[in-house]
CSV table of C-alpha atoms in Angstrom, one decimal:
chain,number,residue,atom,x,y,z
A,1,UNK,CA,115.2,109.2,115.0
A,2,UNK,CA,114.7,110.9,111.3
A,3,UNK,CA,114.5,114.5,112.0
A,4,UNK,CA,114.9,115.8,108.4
A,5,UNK,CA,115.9,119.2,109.6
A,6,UNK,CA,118.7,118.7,112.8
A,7,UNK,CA,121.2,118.8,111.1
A,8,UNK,CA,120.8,122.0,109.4
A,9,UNK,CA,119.2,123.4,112.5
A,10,UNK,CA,122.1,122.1,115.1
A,11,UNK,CA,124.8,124.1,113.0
A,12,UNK,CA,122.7,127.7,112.8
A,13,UNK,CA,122.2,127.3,116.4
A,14,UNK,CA,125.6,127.3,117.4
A,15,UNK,CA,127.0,129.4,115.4
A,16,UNK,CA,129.4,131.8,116.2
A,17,UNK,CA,127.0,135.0,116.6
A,18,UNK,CA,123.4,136.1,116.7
A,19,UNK,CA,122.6,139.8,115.5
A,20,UNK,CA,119.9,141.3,117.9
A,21,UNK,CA,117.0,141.0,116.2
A,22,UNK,CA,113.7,143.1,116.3
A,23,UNK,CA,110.8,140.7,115.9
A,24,UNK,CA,107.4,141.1,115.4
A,25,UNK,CA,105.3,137.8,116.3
A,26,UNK,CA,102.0,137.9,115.1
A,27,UNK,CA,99.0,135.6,116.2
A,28,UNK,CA,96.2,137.3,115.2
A,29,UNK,CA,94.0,133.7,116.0
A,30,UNK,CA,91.4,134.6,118.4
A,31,UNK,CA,90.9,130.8,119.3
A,32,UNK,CA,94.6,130.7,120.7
A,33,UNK,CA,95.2,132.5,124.1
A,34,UNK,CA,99.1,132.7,123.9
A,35,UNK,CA,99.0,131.7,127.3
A,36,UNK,CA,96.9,129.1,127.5
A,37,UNK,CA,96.9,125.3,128.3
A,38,UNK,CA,96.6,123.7,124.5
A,39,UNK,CA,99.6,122.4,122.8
A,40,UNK,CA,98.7,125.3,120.0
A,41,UNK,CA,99.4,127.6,122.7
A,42,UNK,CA,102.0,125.9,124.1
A,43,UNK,CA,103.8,125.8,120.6
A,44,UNK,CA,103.3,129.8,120.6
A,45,UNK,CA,105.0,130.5,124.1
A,46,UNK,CA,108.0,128.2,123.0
A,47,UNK,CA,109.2,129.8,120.1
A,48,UNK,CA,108.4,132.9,122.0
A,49,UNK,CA,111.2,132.1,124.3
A,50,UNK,CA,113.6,130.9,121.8
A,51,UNK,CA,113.6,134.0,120.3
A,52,UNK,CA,113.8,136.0,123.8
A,53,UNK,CA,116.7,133.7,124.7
A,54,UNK,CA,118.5,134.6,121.4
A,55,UNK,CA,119.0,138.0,122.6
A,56,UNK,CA,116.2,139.1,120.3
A,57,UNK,CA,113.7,141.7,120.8
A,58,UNK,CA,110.2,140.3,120.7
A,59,UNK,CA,106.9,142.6,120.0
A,60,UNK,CA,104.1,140.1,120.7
A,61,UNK,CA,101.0,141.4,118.5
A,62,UNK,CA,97.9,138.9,119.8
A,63,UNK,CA,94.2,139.2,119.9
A,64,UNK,CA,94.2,136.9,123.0
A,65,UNK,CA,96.7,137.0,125.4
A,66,UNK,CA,95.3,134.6,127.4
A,67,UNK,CA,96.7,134.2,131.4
A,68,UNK,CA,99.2,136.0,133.2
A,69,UNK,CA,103.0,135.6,130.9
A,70,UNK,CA,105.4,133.5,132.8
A,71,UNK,CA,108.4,135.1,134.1
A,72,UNK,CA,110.7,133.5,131.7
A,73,UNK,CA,108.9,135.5,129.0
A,74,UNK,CA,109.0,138.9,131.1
A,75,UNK,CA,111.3,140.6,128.1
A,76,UNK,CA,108.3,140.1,125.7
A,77,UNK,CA,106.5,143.6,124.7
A,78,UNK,CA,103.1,142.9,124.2
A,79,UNK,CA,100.8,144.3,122.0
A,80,UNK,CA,97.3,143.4,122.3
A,81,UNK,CA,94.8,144.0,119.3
A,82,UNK,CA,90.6,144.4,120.0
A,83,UNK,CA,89.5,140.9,121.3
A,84,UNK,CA,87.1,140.2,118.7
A,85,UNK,CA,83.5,139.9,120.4
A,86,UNK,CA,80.9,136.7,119.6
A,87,UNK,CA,78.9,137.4,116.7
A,88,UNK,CA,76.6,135.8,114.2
A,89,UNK,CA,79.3,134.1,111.3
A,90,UNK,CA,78.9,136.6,108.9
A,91,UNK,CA,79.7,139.2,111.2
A,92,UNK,CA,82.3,137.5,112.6
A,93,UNK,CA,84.4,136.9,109.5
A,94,UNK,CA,83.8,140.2,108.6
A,95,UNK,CA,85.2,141.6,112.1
A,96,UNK,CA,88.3,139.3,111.9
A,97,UNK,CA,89.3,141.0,108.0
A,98,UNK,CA,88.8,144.1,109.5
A,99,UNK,CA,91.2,143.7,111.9
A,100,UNK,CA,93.7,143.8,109.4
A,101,UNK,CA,93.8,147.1,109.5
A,102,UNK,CA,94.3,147.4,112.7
A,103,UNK,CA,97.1,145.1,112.8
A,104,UNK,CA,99.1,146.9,110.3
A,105,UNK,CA,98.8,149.9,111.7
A,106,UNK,CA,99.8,148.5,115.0
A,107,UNK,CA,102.6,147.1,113.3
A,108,UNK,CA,103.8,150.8,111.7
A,109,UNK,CA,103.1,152.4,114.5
A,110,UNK,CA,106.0,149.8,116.4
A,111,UNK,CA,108.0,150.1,113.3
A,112,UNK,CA,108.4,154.1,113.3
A,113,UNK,CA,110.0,153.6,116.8
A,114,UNK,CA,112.4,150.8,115.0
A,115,UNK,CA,112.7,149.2,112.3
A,116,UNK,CA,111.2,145.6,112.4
A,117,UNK,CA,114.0,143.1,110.8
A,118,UNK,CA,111.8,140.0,111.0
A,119,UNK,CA,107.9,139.3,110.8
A,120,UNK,CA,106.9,136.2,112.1
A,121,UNK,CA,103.4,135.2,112.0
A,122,UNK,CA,101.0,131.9,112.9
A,123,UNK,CA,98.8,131.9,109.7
A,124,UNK,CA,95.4,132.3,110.7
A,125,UNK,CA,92.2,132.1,108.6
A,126,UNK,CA,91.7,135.9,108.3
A,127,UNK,CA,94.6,137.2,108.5
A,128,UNK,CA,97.7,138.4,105.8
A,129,UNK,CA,98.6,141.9,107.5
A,130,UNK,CA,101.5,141.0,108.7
A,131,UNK,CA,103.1,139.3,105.7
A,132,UNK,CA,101.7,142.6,103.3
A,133,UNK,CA,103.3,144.8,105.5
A,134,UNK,CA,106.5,142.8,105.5
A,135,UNK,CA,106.6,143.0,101.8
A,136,UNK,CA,105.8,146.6,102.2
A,137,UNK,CA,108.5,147.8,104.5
A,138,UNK,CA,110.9,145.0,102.9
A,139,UNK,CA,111.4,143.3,105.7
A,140,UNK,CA,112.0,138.9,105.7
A,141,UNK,CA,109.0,137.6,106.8
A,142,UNK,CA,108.1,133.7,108.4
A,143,UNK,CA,104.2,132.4,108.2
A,144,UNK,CA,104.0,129.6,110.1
A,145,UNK,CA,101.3,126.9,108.9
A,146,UNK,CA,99.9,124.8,111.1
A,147,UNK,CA,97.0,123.2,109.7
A,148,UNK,CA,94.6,123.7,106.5
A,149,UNK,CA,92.3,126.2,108.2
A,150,UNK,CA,90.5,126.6,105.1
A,151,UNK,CA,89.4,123.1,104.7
A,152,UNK,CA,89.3,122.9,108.0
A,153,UNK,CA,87.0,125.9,108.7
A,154,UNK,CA,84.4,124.3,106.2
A,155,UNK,CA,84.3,120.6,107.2
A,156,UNK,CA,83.8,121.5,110.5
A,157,UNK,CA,81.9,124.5,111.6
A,158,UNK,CA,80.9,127.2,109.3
A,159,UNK,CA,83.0,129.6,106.6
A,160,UNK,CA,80.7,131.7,104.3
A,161,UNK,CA,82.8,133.9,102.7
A,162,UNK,CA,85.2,131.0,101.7
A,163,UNK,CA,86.6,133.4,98.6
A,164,UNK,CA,88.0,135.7,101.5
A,165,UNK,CA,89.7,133.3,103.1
A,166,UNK,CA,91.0,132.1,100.0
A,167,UNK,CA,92.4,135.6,99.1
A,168,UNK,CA,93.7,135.5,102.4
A,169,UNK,CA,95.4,132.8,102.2
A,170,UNK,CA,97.2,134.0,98.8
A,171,UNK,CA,98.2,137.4,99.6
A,172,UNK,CA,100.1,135.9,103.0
A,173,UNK,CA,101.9,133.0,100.9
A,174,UNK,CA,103.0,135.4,97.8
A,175,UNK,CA,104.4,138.1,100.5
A,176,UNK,CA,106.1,135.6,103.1
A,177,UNK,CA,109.5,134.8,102.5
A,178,UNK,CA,109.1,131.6,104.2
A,179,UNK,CA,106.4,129.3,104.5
A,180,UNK,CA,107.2,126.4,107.3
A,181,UNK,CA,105.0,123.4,107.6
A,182,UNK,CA,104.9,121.4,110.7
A,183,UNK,CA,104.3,117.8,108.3
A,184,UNK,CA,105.5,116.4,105.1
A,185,UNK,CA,101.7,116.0,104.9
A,186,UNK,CA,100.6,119.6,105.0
A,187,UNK,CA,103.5,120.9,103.0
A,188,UNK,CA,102.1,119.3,100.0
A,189,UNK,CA,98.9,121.1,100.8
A,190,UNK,CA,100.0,123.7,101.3
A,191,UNK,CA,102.5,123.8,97.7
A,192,UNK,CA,99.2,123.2,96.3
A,193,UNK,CA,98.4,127.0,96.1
A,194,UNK,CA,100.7,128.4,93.2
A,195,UNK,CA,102.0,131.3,95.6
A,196,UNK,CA,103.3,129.3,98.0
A,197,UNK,CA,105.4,126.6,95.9
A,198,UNK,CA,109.3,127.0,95.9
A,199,UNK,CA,109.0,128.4,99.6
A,200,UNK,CA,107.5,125.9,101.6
A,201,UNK,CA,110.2,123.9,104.1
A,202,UNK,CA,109.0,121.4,106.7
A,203,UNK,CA,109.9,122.3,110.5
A,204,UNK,CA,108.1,119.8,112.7
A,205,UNK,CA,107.3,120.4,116.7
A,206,UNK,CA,109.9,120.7,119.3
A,207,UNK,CA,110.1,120.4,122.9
A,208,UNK,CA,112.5,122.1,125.5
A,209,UNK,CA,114.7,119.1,127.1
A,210,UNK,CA,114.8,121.3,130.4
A,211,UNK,CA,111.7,121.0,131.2
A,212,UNK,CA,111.1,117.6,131.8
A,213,UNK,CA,114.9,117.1,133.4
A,214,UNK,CA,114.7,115.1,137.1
A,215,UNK,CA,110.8,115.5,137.3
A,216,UNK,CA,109.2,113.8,140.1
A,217,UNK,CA,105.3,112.1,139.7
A,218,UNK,CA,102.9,114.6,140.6
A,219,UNK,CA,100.4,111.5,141.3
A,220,UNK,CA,102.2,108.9,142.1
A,221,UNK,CA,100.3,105.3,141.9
A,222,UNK,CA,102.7,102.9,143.6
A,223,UNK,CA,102.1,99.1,142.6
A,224,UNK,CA,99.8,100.6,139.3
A,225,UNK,CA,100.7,100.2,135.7
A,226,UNK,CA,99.8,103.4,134.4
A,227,UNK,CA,98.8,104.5,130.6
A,228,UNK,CA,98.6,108.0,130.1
A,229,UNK,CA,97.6,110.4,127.3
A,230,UNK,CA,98.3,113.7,127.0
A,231,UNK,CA,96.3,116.0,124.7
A,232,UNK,CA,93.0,117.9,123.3
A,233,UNK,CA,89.7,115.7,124.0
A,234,UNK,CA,88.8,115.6,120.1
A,235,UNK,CA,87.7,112.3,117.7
A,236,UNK,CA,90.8,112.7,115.8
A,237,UNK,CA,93.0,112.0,118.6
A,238,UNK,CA,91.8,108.2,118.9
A,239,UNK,CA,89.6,108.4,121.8
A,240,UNK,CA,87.5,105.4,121.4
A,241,UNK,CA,90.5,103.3,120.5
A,242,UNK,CA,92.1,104.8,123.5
A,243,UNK,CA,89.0,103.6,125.5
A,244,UNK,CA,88.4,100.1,123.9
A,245,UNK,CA,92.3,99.1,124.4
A,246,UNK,CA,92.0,100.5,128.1
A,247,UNK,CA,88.6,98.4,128.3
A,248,UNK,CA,90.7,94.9,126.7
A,249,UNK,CA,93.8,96.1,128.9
A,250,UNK,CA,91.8,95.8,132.1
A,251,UNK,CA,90.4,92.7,131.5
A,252,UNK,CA,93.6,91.4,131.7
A,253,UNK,CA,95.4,93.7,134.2
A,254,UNK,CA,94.5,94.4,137.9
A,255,UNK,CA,97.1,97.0,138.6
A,256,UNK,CA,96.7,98.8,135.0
A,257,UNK,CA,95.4,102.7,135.4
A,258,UNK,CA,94.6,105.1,132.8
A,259,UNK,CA,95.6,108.5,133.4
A,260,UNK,CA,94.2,110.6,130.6
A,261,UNK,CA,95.6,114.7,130.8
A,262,UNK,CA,93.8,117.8,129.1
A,263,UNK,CA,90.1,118.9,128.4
A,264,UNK,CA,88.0,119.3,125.3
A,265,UNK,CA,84.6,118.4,123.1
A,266,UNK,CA,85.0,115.1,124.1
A,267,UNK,CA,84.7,115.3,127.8
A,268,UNK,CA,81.4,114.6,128.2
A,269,UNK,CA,80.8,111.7,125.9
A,270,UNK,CA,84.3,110.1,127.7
A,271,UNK,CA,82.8,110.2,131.2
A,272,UNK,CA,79.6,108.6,129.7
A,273,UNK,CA,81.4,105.6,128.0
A,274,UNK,CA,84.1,105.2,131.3
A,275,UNK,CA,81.3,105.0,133.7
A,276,UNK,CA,79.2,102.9,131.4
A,277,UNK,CA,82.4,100.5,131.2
A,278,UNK,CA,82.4,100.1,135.0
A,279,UNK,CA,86.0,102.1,134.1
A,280,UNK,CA,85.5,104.7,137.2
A,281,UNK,CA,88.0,103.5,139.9
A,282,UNK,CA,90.4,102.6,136.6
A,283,UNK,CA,90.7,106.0,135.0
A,284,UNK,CA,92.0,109.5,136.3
A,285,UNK,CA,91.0,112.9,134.1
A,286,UNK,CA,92.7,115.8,134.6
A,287,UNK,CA,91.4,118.3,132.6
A,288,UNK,CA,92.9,121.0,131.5
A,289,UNK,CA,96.3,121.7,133.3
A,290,UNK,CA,98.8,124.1,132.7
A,291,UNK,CA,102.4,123.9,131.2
A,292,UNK,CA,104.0,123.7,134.1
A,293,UNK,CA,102.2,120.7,135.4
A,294,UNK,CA,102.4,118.4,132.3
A,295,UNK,CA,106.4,117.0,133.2
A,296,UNK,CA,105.4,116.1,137.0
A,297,UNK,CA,102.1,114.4,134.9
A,298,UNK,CA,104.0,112.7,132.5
A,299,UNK,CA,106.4,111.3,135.0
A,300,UNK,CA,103.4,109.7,136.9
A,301,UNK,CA,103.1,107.2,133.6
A,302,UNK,CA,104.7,104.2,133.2
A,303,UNK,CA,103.8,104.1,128.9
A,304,UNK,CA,102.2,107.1,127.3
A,305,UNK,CA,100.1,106.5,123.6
A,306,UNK,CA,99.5,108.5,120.9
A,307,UNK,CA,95.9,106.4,119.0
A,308,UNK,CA,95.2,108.1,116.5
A,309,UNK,CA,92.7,106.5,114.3
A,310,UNK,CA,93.0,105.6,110.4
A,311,UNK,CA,92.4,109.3,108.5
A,312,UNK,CA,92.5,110.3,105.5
A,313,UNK,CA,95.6,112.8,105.5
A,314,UNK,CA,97.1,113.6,108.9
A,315,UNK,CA,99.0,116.4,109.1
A,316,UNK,CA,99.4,117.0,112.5
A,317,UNK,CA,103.1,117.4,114.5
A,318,UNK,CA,101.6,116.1,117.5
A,319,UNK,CA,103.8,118.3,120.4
A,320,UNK,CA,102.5,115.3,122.7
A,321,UNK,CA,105.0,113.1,121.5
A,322,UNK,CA,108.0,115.5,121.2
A,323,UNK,CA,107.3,115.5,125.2
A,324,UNK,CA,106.7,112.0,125.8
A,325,UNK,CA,109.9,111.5,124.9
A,326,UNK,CA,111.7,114.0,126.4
A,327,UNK,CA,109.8,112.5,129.4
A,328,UNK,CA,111.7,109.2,129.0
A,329,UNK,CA,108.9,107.4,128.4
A,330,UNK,CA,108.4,104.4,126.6
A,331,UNK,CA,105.5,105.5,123.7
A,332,UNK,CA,102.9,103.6,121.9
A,333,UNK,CA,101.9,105.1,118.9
A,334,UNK,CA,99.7,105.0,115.3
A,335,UNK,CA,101.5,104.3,112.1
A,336,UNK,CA,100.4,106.8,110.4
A,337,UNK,CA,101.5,110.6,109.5
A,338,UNK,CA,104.6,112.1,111.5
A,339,UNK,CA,104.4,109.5,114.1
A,340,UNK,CA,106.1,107.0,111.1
A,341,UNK,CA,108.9,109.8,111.0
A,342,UNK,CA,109.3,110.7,114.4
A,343,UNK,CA,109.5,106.8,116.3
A,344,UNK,CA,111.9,104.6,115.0
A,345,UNK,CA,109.8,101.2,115.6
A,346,UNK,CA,111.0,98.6,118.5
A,347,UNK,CA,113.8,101.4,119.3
A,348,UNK,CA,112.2,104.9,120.4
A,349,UNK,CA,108.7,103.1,120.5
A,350,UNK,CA,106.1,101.4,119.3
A,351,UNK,CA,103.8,101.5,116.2
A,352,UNK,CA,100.6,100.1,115.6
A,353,UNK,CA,97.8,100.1,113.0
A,354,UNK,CA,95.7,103.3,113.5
A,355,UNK,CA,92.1,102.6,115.0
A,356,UNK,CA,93.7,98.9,115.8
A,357,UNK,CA,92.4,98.7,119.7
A,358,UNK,CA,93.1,95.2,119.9
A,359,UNK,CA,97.0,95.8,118.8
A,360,UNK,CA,96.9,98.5,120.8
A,361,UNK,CA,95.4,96.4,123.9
A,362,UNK,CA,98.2,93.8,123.0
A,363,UNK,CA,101.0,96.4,123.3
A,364,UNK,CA,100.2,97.4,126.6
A,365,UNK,CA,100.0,94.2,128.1
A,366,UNK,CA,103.3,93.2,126.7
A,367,UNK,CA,105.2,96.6,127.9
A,368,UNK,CA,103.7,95.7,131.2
A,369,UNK,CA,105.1,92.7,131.9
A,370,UNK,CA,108.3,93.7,130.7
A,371,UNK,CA,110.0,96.6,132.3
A,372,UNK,CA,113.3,96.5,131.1
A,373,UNK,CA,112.3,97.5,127.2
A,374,UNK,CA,110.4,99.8,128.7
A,375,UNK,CA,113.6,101.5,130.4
A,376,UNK,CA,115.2,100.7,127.2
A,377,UNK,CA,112.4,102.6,125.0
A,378,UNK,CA,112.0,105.1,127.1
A,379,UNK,CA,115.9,106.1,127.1
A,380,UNK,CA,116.4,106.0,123.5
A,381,UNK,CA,113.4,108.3,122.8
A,382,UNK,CA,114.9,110.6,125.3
A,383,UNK,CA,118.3,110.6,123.8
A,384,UNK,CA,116.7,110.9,120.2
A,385,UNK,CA,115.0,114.0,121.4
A,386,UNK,CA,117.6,115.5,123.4
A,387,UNK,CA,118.9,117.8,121.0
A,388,UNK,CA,115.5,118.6,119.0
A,389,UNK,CA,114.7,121.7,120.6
A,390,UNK,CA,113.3,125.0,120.1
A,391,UNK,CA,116.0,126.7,120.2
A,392,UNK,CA,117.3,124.7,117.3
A,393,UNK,CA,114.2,125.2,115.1
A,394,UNK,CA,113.7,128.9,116.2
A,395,UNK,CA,117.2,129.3,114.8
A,396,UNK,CA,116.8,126.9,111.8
A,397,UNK,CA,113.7,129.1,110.6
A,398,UNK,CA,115.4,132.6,111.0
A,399,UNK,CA,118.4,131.0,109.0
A,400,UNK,CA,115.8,130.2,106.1
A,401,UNK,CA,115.2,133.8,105.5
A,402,UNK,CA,119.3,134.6,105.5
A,403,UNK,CA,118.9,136.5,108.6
A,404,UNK,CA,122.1,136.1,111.0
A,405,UNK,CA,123.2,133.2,108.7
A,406,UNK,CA,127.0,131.9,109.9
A,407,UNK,CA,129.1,131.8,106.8
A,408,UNK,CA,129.6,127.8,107.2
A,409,UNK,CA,126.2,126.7,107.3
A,410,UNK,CA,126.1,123.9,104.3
A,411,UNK,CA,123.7,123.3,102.0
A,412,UNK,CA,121.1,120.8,103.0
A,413,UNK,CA,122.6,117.4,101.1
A,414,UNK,CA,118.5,116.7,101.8
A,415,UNK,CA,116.8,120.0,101.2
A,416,UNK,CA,113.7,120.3,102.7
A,417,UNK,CA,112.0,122.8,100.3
A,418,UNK,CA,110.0,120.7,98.0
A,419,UNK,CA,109.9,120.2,94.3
């Protein structure tokens, strides 16, 4: 497995000492409950918990907080900021740059009781408070990039005020003193914007090991082959390939199931075209499901998939696949984006073309009938991702800035900050 920054990471993290660290972690996204089901929120609460488990002390600053905080969390001081309230688009981008203000004088308000020694913040669309008051009070500051929400914003709903949100984004890459990536592929998006180059460093997902450690099925399917997905319920995550492969699969296989786990746009149009494929008795939907159910989920599948179809520049780090293999499963994936980094082909899994439901169909089949590379799939993705944790890139990332460094930390013989 080709995790560019372990290395680098494993020796931070065990370091001799952490400093206590105030942190302020800012996600100022109101389409991200922190505690919520979505691997975007998921991704939040992790490195939430790294931090806390560092010994650090963690001011949460969130426009959504979402459901109840988990007990593991129960150190976290939270801060919640005006929930910003539906309004026609103008309006609305309006309402979330105002709320700049209020975060940073949220944010001084907190400071005058302490000094913060770290900002961390989830770039969002309208948002660079955090990062000017980090530059400010002279504090190191993280943003956290995640996708091109710019583009983004205007290929698929509406952005009017797109010279905002271009200003926006500036003012939070010229005052952050790191900018992490979760992709090769959005780093060099992102180093497109002249105040971001020379700080940009690639930190893809993680996944906490523990989590998914002597699971048992939560639905167990004795005698079935089961296929399972785990994920948003969106066109870019391969739906249709997932369904025609399923539909080949079954045609083929009278103990083959399909057990497909989260909720989204989607939903709909999947019942539709499963019930129109006579598909009912053959496919299970979840829907949405908290964190805590996904390993007992995940260890109800016998092969999980990742079909994502052929696009133009995916940038995603798909957190599905970071816990498919801590799951132990064998996984069969696109070749295309991360995934090519992530699986090492015929060891930790298995490529196939994107959008290719025939390959896809084809892969199945064969991983059926064969349970032993199954075992032996599924074991080496779980020993590859044994050690890529969140603890590791929590501490990788705070080393970046030179915050609580260990004096033998070597240079990267790789560096991940692009030309």
């Amino acid at each position: 497995m080709r995790f560019a920054v372990m290395d680098a990471a494993r020796v931070a993290a065990r370091g001799p000492f952490h400093p206590l660290m105030k942190i302020a972690y800012i996600n100022a996204d109101p389409g991200i409950p922190v505690f919520g089901t979505r691997g975007c929120s998921v991704h939040v609460q992790e490195v939430l918990l790294a931090m806390l488990k560092r010994g650090d002390e963690v001011h949460l600053f969130t426009t959504r907080i979402g459901d109840e905080a988990p007990s593991d969390v129960a150190a976290l001081q939270i801060h919640p900021l005006p929930r910003l309230r539906p309004l026609d688009p103008a309006a609305s981008e309006q309402a979330a740059l105002d709320m700049n203000k209020v975060l940073h004088h949220a944010l001084a308000t907190e400071a005058d009781q302490g000094a913060f020694d770290l900002i961390y913040e989830r770039y969002s669309l309208w948002s660079c408070a955090g990062m000017q008051f980090a530059c400010e009070r002279g504090v190191r500051a993280v943003l956290e990039v995640n996708a091109p929400l710019i583009e983004e914003e205007s290929s698929n709903r509406t952005l009017l005020n797109r010279g905002a949100a271009e200003e926006v984004a500036m003012r939070a890459f010229r005052c952050a003193t790191v900018i992490i990536a979760v992709s090769r592929q959005l780093a060099h998006i992102i180093e497109q914007h002249p105040s971001a180059r020379g700080k940009v460093h690639v930190v893809p997902n993680a996944v906490n090991p523990e989590r998914f450690a002597g699971t048992v099925p939560s639905l167990p399917q004795p005698g079935a082959f089961v296929i399972g997905f785990l994920g948003s319920l969106k066109s870019w995550n391969g739906l249709t390939t997932l369904v025609d492969g399923f539909t080949m699969v079954v045609q083929q296989s009278t103990t083959a199931r399909l057990l497909i786990v989260g909720d989204g746009p989607e939903r709909e149009g999947l019942d539709r075209e499963i019930a129109g494929r006579g598909l009912l008795g053959r496919v299970h939907l979840t829907g949405a499901v908290s964190p805590e159910l996904v390993p007992g989920l995940l260890a109800s599948m016998d092969v999980a998939v990742a079909p994502y179809p052929q696009l133009a520049n995916l940038y995603l780090s798909p957190l599905k696949l970071y816990e498919y293999m801590a799951a132990g499963l064998p996984i069969v994936s696109s070749r295309i984006g991360q995934m090519e980094e992530v699986i090492e082909d015929g060891v930790t899994g298995l490529l196939v073309p994107p959008g290719d439901a025939g390959a896809l169909a084809r892969t199945l089949c064969a991983l059926e009938k064969d349970a032993g590379v199954r075992a032996r799939l599924g074991q080496a993705a779980r020993d590859a991702v044994r050690e890529h944790t969140w603890d590791d890139i929590v501490a990788y990332v705070i080393s970046l800035t030179g915050a609580g460094v260990p004096a033998h930390v070597p240079q990267l013989p790789d560096s991940l900050l692009l030309p």
